[in-house]
Amino acid sequence: MIASKHIQNYFENMNKSTRQLSKLSNEAKKTGVDPQLESDIPIAASVAERVEAIMGSISPNIIGKGIPDRITELEKEYGFGDWRVALKLAEEISLERFCKFEDKISAINIGIRTGFAYITQGTVSAPLEGLIDIKLKNRKDGKKYLSMYFAGPIRGGGATASAVTVVITDYIRKVHNIEKYDPTDEEIKRFYTEVTDYYDRVERKQYKPTEEEMKFIISNLSVELNGDPTSRLTVSNFKGLDRVETDRIRGGMALLLTDCIPLKGAKVWKKLKEWGSDFNLEDWKWIEEFIELKKKIHSGQEIKSNTTKLRPNYSYISEIVAGRPIFTHPLKKGGFRLRYGRSRLTGHGSWAISPITMQICKDYLAIGTQLRVERPGKSTSLTSCDSIEGPIVKLKSGEVIKPKSEEEAKLISPDIEEILFLGDILISHGEFLENNHFLVPPGFCPEWWFNILKSKINNKNQFISENKLHESFFDTFLPPKISRELSIELSEKYKIPLHPELTFYWGELSKNQLITLAKYLYKGSTEPSLKRILELIGAEHKLINNKIEISPITLSNLKLNLSEEIINSNLNESETTLEFLNKHSKYIVEDLWGTAIGARMGRPEKAKMRDLKGSPNFLFPVGIEGGRMNNFIDVIKKGFVISDFPIINCEDCKQQTIYRKCEHCGSYNTKQRYIDPKTKIKYDEPPKDLRVRAFERRKYEISKLYKKTIENWNDEIPSLIKGVKNTKNKYRYAEHPLKGILRSKFSLRVNKDGTVRYDGTELGITHFKPKEIGLTVSKVKKLGYSFDWKGNEITSDEQLIEIFPQDIIIPDSDILGSEAASKVLQRVANFVDEELTRLYNKPAYYNVATKDDLIGQMVIGLAPHTSAGIAGRIIGFSKISALLAHPYWHAAQRRDLDGEETSIMLMLDAFLNFSRDFLPDQRGSRSMD
Ligand SMILES: [Zn+2]
């Protein structure tokens, strides 16, 4: 790995801590209280290892056969993340170069899905749950073709990667000399009908192909796109076809034919054009023809989307949700004003507004709030930035004011009658690039003014000494504060525009309104419309005894912009207000407005412990005996519970048990058995061709287990310990009752996989000051930080430091109360410690007494619909209700920072308590999220 020494040390330490915790939990789990005898979370230090781990979970035979090494080799040849790595990998696995498979199609199946896992970096569960099978089916001439089975979670794979997977399948087909799919006319019509039904009745996608396009795609694809039904709805026509297994709508397949192949085909072909012939893939050239066809059919829309003229975009409003306010309409001046730039909290999808704007919008806008926006992109998560423009408001008294601080804004906010200007919204230009949106003009701003000035100055040192400025005057991005007089002088001398602080939102007025204002300024004549004119341009004033009062400075600024001669000048139809004003002004006046960005509230910021329905403390079935509250204590009082339990027999004491380690005699010599639910016959091994279950519904006497559980307890037993009505996993495994007692004691709720999750909005941070996150100089150094962002040794807690890529800052706000991450994770640490000592016979590990003890502890971050957790390290606390970390940490979870959420677990809690076997036995829930 190429990285500087201190980053390499950092990664080494992260790796070491992770492996140490994994080892500790493996030893603890030997006691046998869980479904597995060791931790169910494999550790991967690279994408290559992740690919092996994720595919190993469905095909254990590939583990340890050299796949990660081979990936590394291929990466050296083709480059990291290159699709050719996936193609070669799929080929070699399908040819059984690493290990044998049951049959050829199994090898092909795992090969293709491993290729898919590689191009999604081994992070998402789509290769397991989105592409669920590859089968050989019969052509009309009796030969075989390949059929790909997609399911709903394919959406987590991403449109491009999913499209590439079809290319991989075609390649493997050629390697194995398998014939092409031979669709009949009826089957093609079925595809069109089903995709149209999906689009119209299930979910509107970005693209809706016509029948002609569909026919073209299907006849050119050499494999069949197939899948599981994802909807209760059946297709409206072409039911009962021989080779189509279901009449219901297959959402995964529909996704491939709307958002994936039609929309990403061009991107795929661009690469294949370069090297496709090396892989016998040049016949994908049909995509070029398809793009032509698409253009011809959708030409009307194409022209519209190619235009660079700025038009209002209403789509963010059209999907409005009740209770989510609209802040500004599309392109509506007075709303958020575009400002280009980035702060240490923005980027990767996240933007910023002034903290003063947040204050006047009361509870509706906070750090972490998701906005649905007009452009570029669809949404963002908000942070704050205090060096951009705040709002201008009108009070009930008629006064127009630009609050200078959050305190002032708070003070006046009950008296606000109208928000005249919401303030700036800070967006980095990369957001436009990323979203394929042309750059739009920003309003005139100080940094722009400063750049104009810089371009006019030949001798900077001379300029500095002439004007008695600080020697670092030109070193900053934003201009240092200078006096109003100097600013005016510079505009005059160098012919540069007036500084934005001296100008107004002139574009809001008509030319006649300009004249009305000039008459007031120079002749003292007032008109009823004058007040509104001042409001529209954002000029501060008061209303005293119904008379407008403007401060001498504002008055003088107005006169700088607006000359007296304008009063008697001729109006020219073709001139804009600003052109008209400039023609008669001594100074250059720039447009302050630029572009307004429409926005409405998406969802509020989030930071809380995850709650399953019914808020269970542990995964144990309490049936109807648990009563309305699903209380385990009620089951204890009754002495039994009737529910589904695994069929396990103890070979030693010959009794039936519910755990793999016999709860009666403590033996691990137990045997899982199976039952045919129809005949009730039990089997030692699941017979082939018979659908059997690993569990049965029975009455379970709980007293003995409970007595054993609380043998050494000596504490008060909580009166409410919530279980689940039924467990839903494949074996109906249940957690040990002690876990329930302990989680109840520490007010913790369990997630469906046995862990405690903390959910939070994702926010990025690239730099921090130790003081801001509760660190001292010595603590920050202990965490491995030595230098600030300029390379100076850290000696003060006010120095700005670049954050390490896997370090995170967790919520610790009073508003969150006991739900603050700092409090929840403390309780999790206490829970794990008691679990270690009472259940696993190990010494306590965390020994956390205060929140500061959490600093340096490892967590696992896991975003929804992904299956690879990313290790993280807690380094501090914030008052923000969101999980703050380096954008890389979020990116590793395949997330942007546009208002989505992720979750964290304390690492040892995950290693000890997570089990895949607790997860409900249904597609889409077999991954960790
Ligand atoms: Zn036994």
PDB file of C-alpha atoms in Angstrom, residues 602-728:
ATOM      1  CA  GLY A 602     -36.290  15.692   2.810  1.00  0.00           C
ATOM      2  CA  ARG A 603     -35.959  14.051   6.180  1.00  0.00           C
ATOM      3  CA  PRO A 604     -34.748  15.318   9.507  1.00  0.00           C
ATOM      4  CA  GLU A 605     -31.342  14.420  10.900  1.00  0.00           C
ATOM      5  CA  LYS A 606     -31.192  11.167  12.827  1.00  0.00           C
ATOM      6  CA  ALA A 607     -29.163   9.737  15.696  1.00  0.00           C
ATOM      7  CA  LYS A 608     -30.693   6.935  17.738  1.00  0.00           C
ATOM      8  CA  MET A 609     -30.494   3.325  18.765  1.00  0.00           C
ATOM      9  CA  ARG A 610     -32.267   1.053  16.296  1.00  0.00           C
ATOM     10  CA  ASP A 611     -35.614  -0.306  17.348  1.00  0.00           C
ATOM     11  CA  LEU A 612     -37.200  -3.422  15.941  1.00  0.00           C
ATOM     12  CA  LYS A 613     -40.981  -3.589  16.040  1.00  0.00           C
ATOM     13  CA  GLY A 614     -41.938  -4.091  19.686  1.00  0.00           C
ATOM     14  CA  SER A 615     -38.478  -2.964  20.896  1.00  0.00           C
ATOM     15  CA  PRO A 616     -37.241  -6.423  21.965  1.00  0.00           C
ATOM     16  CA  ASN A 617     -34.267  -6.781  24.320  1.00  0.00           C
ATOM     17  CA  PHE A 618     -33.399 -10.165  22.928  1.00  0.00           C
ATOM     18  CA  LEU A 619     -34.263 -12.663  20.220  1.00  0.00           C
ATOM     19  CA  PHE A 620     -36.243 -15.229  22.189  1.00  0.00           C
ATOM     20  CA  PRO A 621     -39.781 -16.364  21.331  1.00  0.00           C
ATOM     21  CA  VAL A 622     -42.316 -15.514  24.024  1.00  0.00           C
ATOM     22  CA  GLY A 623     -45.462 -16.498  22.043  1.00  0.00           C
ATOM     23  CA  ILE A 624     -48.815 -15.507  23.445  1.00  0.00           C
ATOM     24  CA  GLU A 625     -47.499 -16.392  26.912  1.00  0.00           C
ATOM     25  CA  GLY A 626     -45.439 -13.178  26.829  1.00  0.00           C
ATOM     26  CA  GLY A 627     -48.635 -11.173  26.760  1.00  0.00           C
ATOM     27  CA  ARG A 628     -49.206  -7.826  25.131  1.00  0.00           C
ATOM     28  CA  MET A 629     -45.731  -6.580  26.054  1.00  0.00           C
ATOM     29  CA  ASN A 630     -43.919  -9.723  24.856  1.00  0.00           C
ATOM     30  CA  ASN A 631     -42.538  -9.914  28.367  1.00  0.00           C
ATOM     31  CA  PHE A 632     -40.196 -12.814  29.097  1.00  0.00           C
ATOM     32  CA  ILE A 633     -41.003 -12.432  32.800  1.00  0.00           C
ATOM     33  CA  ASP A 634     -44.643 -13.342  32.028  1.00  0.00           C
ATOM     34  CA  VAL A 635     -43.381 -16.517  30.355  1.00  0.00           C
ATOM     35  CA  ILE A 636     -41.361 -17.326  33.488  1.00  0.00           C
ATOM     36  CA  LYS A 637     -44.465 -16.872  35.604  1.00  0.00           C
ATOM     37  CA  LYS A 638     -46.443 -19.264  33.355  1.00  0.00           C
ATOM     38  CA  GLY A 639     -43.512 -21.681  33.277  1.00  0.00           C
ATOM     39  CA  PHE A 640     -43.731 -22.489  29.559  1.00  0.00           C
ATOM     40  CA  VAL A 641     -43.994 -21.029  26.071  1.00  0.00           C
ATOM     41  CA  ILE A 642     -45.529 -22.482  22.938  1.00  0.00           C
ATOM     42  CA  SER A 643     -43.605 -21.471  19.860  1.00  0.00           C
ATOM     43  CA  ASP A 644     -41.289 -22.682  17.093  1.00  0.00           C
ATOM     44  CA  PHE A 645     -38.048 -24.163  18.441  1.00  0.00           C
ATOM     45  CA  PRO A 646     -35.168 -25.944  16.722  1.00  0.00           C
ATOM     46  CA  ILE A 647     -35.187 -29.724  16.776  1.00  0.00           C
ATOM     47  CA  ILE A 648     -31.944 -30.565  18.559  1.00  0.00           C
ATOM     48  CA  ASN A 649     -31.280 -33.733  20.488  1.00  0.00           C
ATOM     49  CA  CYS A 650     -28.601 -34.149  23.113  1.00  0.00           C
ATOM     50  CA  GLU A 651     -26.646 -37.330  22.433  1.00  0.00           C
ATOM     51  CA  ASP A 652     -25.425 -37.447  26.031  1.00  0.00           C
ATOM     52  CA  CYS A 653     -28.460 -36.870  28.265  1.00  0.00           C
ATOM     53  CA  LYS A 654     -30.855 -37.878  25.449  1.00  0.00           C
ATOM     54  CA  GLN A 655     -33.102 -34.889  26.057  1.00  0.00           C
ATOM     55  CA  GLN A 656     -34.428 -32.432  23.523  1.00  0.00           C
ATOM     56  CA  THR A 657     -32.749 -29.044  23.731  1.00  0.00           C
ATOM     57  CA  ILE A 658     -33.213 -25.646  22.088  1.00  0.00           C
ATOM     58  CA  TYR A 659     -29.517 -24.754  21.926  1.00  0.00           C
ATOM     59  CA  ARG A 660     -26.631 -26.386  20.149  1.00  0.00           C
ATOM     60  CA  LYS A 661     -25.034 -26.689  23.567  1.00  0.00           C
ATOM     61  CA  CYS A 662     -27.439 -28.745  25.660  1.00  0.00           C
ATOM     62  CA  GLU A 663     -29.035 -26.529  28.284  1.00  0.00           C
ATOM     63  CA  HIS A 664     -29.697 -29.526  30.518  1.00  0.00           C
ATOM     64  CA  CYS A 665     -26.290 -31.165  30.824  1.00  0.00           C
ATOM     65  CA  GLY A 666     -23.983 -28.649  29.119  1.00  0.00           C
ATOM     66  CA  SER A 667     -22.827 -31.120  26.470  1.00  0.00           C
ATOM     67  CA  TYR A 668     -21.985 -29.918  22.995  1.00  0.00           C
ATOM     68  CA  ASN A 669     -22.628 -33.400  21.662  1.00  0.00           C
ATOM     69  CA  THR A 670     -25.963 -32.484  20.114  1.00  0.00           C
ATOM     70  CA  LYS A 671     -27.629 -33.252  16.837  1.00  0.00           C
ATOM     71  CA  GLN A 672     -29.793 -31.059  14.643  1.00  0.00           C
ATOM     72  CA  ARG A 673     -32.737 -33.032  13.238  1.00  0.00           C
ATOM     73  CA  TYR A 674     -35.347 -32.308  10.581  1.00  0.00           C
ATOM     74  CA  ILE A 675     -39.065 -32.799  10.268  1.00  0.00           C
ATOM     75  CA  ASP A 676     -41.396 -33.266   7.340  1.00  0.00           C
ATOM     76  CA  PRO A 677     -44.172 -30.831   8.297  1.00  0.00           C
ATOM     77  CA  LYS A 678     -46.768 -32.930   6.445  1.00  0.00           C
ATOM     78  CA  THR A 679     -46.096 -36.369   7.863  1.00  0.00           C
ATOM     79  CA  LYS A 680     -44.363 -35.202  11.092  1.00  0.00           C
ATOM     80  CA  ILE A 681     -41.660 -37.788  10.409  1.00  0.00           C
ATOM     81  CA  LYS A 682     -38.254 -36.735  11.718  1.00  0.00           C
ATOM     82  CA  TYR A 683     -34.946 -37.277   9.939  1.00  0.00           C
ATOM     83  CA  ASP A 684     -31.287 -37.135  11.005  1.00  0.00           C
ATOM     84  CA  GLU A 685     -30.256 -35.608   7.683  1.00  0.00           C
ATOM     85  CA  PRO A 686     -32.451 -33.482   5.413  1.00  0.00           C
ATOM     86  CA  PRO A 687     -33.553 -35.976   2.727  1.00  0.00           C
ATOM     87  CA  LYS A 688     -33.099 -34.893  -0.877  1.00  0.00           C
ATOM     88  CA  ASP A 689     -36.246 -33.983  -2.807  1.00  0.00           C
ATOM     89  CA  LEU A 690     -38.259 -33.451   0.371  1.00  0.00           C
ATOM     90  CA  ARG A 691     -39.011 -30.090   1.917  1.00  0.00           C
ATOM     91  CA  VAL A 692     -38.187 -30.503   5.588  1.00  0.00           C
ATOM     92  CA  ARG A 693     -37.837 -28.026   8.431  1.00  0.00           C
ATOM     93  CA  ALA A 694     -35.223 -27.720  11.132  1.00  0.00           C
ATOM     94  CA  PHE A 695     -37.787 -26.593  13.697  1.00  0.00           C
ATOM     95  CA  GLU A 696     -41.162 -27.535  15.106  1.00  0.00           C
ATOM     96  CA  ARG A 697     -43.878 -25.876  17.113  1.00  0.00           C
ATOM     97  CA  ARG A 698     -43.861 -27.174  20.667  1.00  0.00           C
ATOM     98  CA  LYS A 699     -44.392 -26.392  24.301  1.00  0.00           C
ATOM     99  CA  TYR A 700     -41.131 -25.509  25.982  1.00  0.00           C
ATOM    100  CA  GLU A 701     -40.817 -25.698  29.779  1.00  0.00           C
ATOM    101  CA  ILE A 702     -38.680 -22.735  30.679  1.00  0.00           C
ATOM    102  CA  SER A 703     -38.167 -23.085  34.440  1.00  0.00           C
ATOM    103  CA  LYS A 704     -35.020 -25.211  34.345  1.00  0.00           C
ATOM    104  CA  LEU A 705     -33.258 -22.997  31.835  1.00  0.00           C
ATOM    105  CA  TYR A 706     -34.262 -19.878  33.723  1.00  0.00           C
ATOM    106  CA  LYS A 707     -33.092 -21.220  37.073  1.00  0.00           C
ATOM    107  CA  LYS A 708     -29.705 -22.044  35.580  1.00  0.00           C
ATOM    108  CA  THR A 709     -29.506 -18.625  33.963  1.00  0.00           C
ATOM    109  CA  ILE A 710     -29.976 -16.706  37.196  1.00  0.00           C
ATOM    110  CA  GLU A 711     -27.999 -19.090  39.400  1.00  0.00           C
ATOM    111  CA  ASN A 712     -25.256 -16.579  40.107  1.00  0.00           C
ATOM    112  CA  TRP A 713     -27.238 -13.455  39.386  1.00  0.00           C
ATOM    113  CA  ASN A 714     -27.567 -11.825  42.869  1.00  0.00           C
ATOM    114  CA  ASP A 715     -28.986  -8.640  41.345  1.00  0.00           C
ATOM    115  CA  GLU A 716     -32.480  -7.410  40.906  1.00  0.00           C
ATOM    116  CA  ILE A 717     -34.157  -8.981  37.848  1.00  0.00           C
ATOM    117  CA  PRO A 718     -35.676  -6.336  35.546  1.00  0.00           C
ATOM    118  CA  SER A 719     -39.479  -6.555  35.559  1.00  0.00           C
ATOM    119  CA  LEU A 720     -39.738  -6.095  31.806  1.00  0.00           C
ATOM    120  CA  ILE A 721     -37.544  -8.142  29.487  1.00  0.00           C
ATOM    121  CA  LYS A 722     -38.936  -7.996  26.005  1.00  0.00           C
ATOM    122  CA  GLY A 723     -38.617 -10.936  23.654  1.00  0.00           C
ATOM    123  CA  VAL A 724     -40.085 -11.455  20.210  1.00  0.00           C
ATOM    124  CA  LYS A 725     -43.421 -13.079  19.448  1.00  0.00           C
ATOM    125  CA  ASN A 726     -41.650 -15.640  17.231  1.00  0.00           C
ATOM    126  CA  THR A 727     -38.139 -16.001  15.932  1.00  0.00           C
ATOM    127  CA  LYS A 728     -38.006 -16.055  12.155  1.00  0.00           C
TER     128      LYS A 728
END
